[in-house]
XYZ file of C-alpha atoms in Angstrom:
166
model
C 125.269 119.896 47.050
C 124.387 118.241 50.355
C 127.937 118.710 51.650
C 127.859 122.449 50.956
C 124.545 122.746 52.833
C 126.093 120.914 55.757
C 129.113 123.226 55.692
C 126.906 126.345 55.576
C 124.801 125.014 58.462
C 127.907 124.383 60.568
C 129.281 127.821 59.705
C 125.982 129.503 60.665
C 125.839 127.553 63.930
C 129.402 128.576 64.770
C 128.647 132.238 64.108
C 125.525 132.012 66.265
C 127.427 130.450 69.172
C 130.160 133.058 69.147
C 128.007 136.178 68.979
C 125.572 137.706 71.410
C 123.671 140.906 71.871
C 124.159 143.335 74.716
C 121.461 143.152 77.375
C 119.799 145.691 79.609
C 119.815 144.170 83.089
C 117.562 145.530 85.824
C 119.586 145.642 89.047
C 118.176 143.174 91.559
C 115.864 141.748 88.913
C 112.916 144.019 89.758
C 111.847 147.662 90.017
C 113.198 149.675 92.946
C 115.738 147.046 94.000
C 118.253 149.854 94.446
C 117.213 150.467 98.067
C 118.093 149.026 101.453
C 117.811 145.284 100.755
C 116.114 142.651 102.936
C 119.566 141.240 103.758
C 123.020 142.837 103.425
C 124.147 140.403 100.721
C 120.901 140.413 98.692
C 122.164 142.432 95.696
C 125.475 140.593 95.464
C 123.769 137.196 95.640
C 121.611 138.341 92.727
C 124.725 139.494 90.829
C 126.457 136.134 91.383
C 123.594 134.432 89.529
C 123.747 136.832 86.584
C 126.257 136.714 83.724
C 127.481 140.159 82.703
C 129.233 140.775 79.376
C 130.981 143.747 77.824
C 128.328 145.989 76.290
C 125.573 145.029 78.734
C 123.912 147.857 80.666
C 122.860 147.917 84.306
C 119.521 149.637 84.904
C 119.160 151.170 88.369
C 115.614 152.231 89.331
C 115.329 154.268 92.536
C 113.892 157.426 94.092
C 116.207 160.134 92.753
C 115.100 162.583 95.461
C 116.437 160.454 98.310
C 119.112 158.198 96.809
C 121.793 157.958 94.137
C 124.230 155.455 92.649
C 127.942 156.015 93.117
C 130.437 154.120 91.006
C 133.493 153.647 93.235
C 136.798 151.837 93.645
C 137.055 148.499 95.453
C 138.487 150.161 98.568
C 135.659 152.724 98.661
C 133.148 149.918 98.091
C 134.533 147.934 101.038
C 134.561 150.956 103.362
C 131.349 152.564 102.021
C 133.327 155.739 101.336
C 131.151 158.201 99.379
C 133.611 161.105 99.330
C 135.338 160.469 95.990
C 133.153 158.508 93.561
C 134.332 157.740 90.058
C 130.889 158.802 88.870
C 127.576 159.771 90.489
C 124.069 159.111 89.129
C 121.025 160.875 90.625
C 118.201 160.628 88.082
C 116.372 157.592 89.492
C 116.411 155.760 86.175
C 120.108 155.194 85.542
C 121.617 153.119 82.749
C 125.315 152.272 83.090
C 127.035 150.504 80.211
C 129.599 147.893 81.226
C 132.302 148.781 78.710
C 135.195 146.717 80.071
C 135.748 143.326 81.647
C 136.534 142.975 85.335
C 134.932 144.133 88.573
C 132.630 147.174 88.792
C 131.638 148.586 92.199
C 128.544 150.618 93.128
C 127.293 152.004 96.446
C 124.326 154.083 97.529
C 124.844 157.818 97.912
C 122.244 158.050 100.700
C 123.609 158.329 104.245
C 123.803 154.939 105.948
C 122.369 152.878 103.064
C 125.665 151.352 101.930
C 126.379 150.166 105.475
C 122.963 148.442 105.425
C 123.795 146.545 102.219
C 122.752 148.889 99.424
C 125.853 148.183 97.417
C 126.691 146.009 94.456
C 129.676 144.627 92.651
C 129.468 142.883 89.327
C 132.087 140.959 87.404
C 131.995 141.443 83.645
C 133.250 138.559 81.539
C 135.690 139.295 78.745
C 134.544 138.734 75.173
C 136.439 135.465 74.900
C 134.364 133.915 77.697
C 130.856 135.224 77.016
C 129.702 132.536 74.568
C 129.308 129.622 76.920
C 127.411 129.458 80.198
C 128.720 126.093 81.360
C 131.689 125.953 83.736
C 134.895 124.365 82.521
C 135.200 120.652 83.269
C 137.523 119.583 86.053
C 140.938 118.360 84.890
C 141.483 114.623 84.644
C 143.229 113.604 87.873
C 144.772 110.492 86.296
C 146.813 112.169 83.568
C 149.576 114.733 83.559
C 148.988 118.009 81.762
C 149.715 117.711 78.063
C 149.678 113.886 78.005
C 146.418 113.593 76.187
C 145.291 114.833 72.781
C 142.734 117.613 73.144
C 140.486 118.680 70.316
C 138.617 121.948 70.842
C 135.193 122.916 69.595
C 136.542 124.727 66.552
C 138.762 121.740 65.751
C 135.726 119.463 65.716
C 133.832 121.900 63.485
C 136.804 122.116 61.113
C 137.078 118.325 60.915
C 133.335 117.948 60.270
C 133.424 120.626 57.594
C 136.445 118.956 55.997
C 134.727 115.569 55.898
C 131.580 117.152 54.452
C 133.513 118.689 51.572
C 135.161 115.417 50.495
C-alpha cells in the first residue's frame, strides 16, 4: 500500500515538472514599455531575463494613434527596415502568441523609434527545454566524453519507482 502511494506521488511529481501553462507576458514588464526606451538595449535586456516558451503570448501596450508593432525578419530588425513587415499591429493592446521556438523580431512602426531602441527580439525555448530554469552544468574537465555512467532524471525516477514496488 505504502509503495503504491510512493509510486503515485513520484508519477504526479514527474507530470508536474514536465508540464507548464502558457503565460501572458507584458513587454518590458510594465504598461507602455513599447515606446522609446531609456536606453537602446532596455527591452532586450528585459527579454534576456525572461524565459519564453511555445504558447506564451507577448502583450504590447502602446498608443495606437502614434505607434505600432511590426513583426520582422532578423535583417529588417538589424536595419530597422519597416517596409516589408511579416505582420503589423496597430491597436495599442496587442497580444502575439509565440507559436514556434526560435527567435522572434519586433520593431516600432513609428518613424525613428526603432533607431532609438524601440525594438525587441525574444528567443522562445522549444518544448523539450521549458521544464527547467537552471542552466546545464559544465562538463567534467577531468574525464573524456562517454567515460562515466550518467543517470538522467527519468532514470532516477524509474529506479525509485522500481524499488518502491518491490
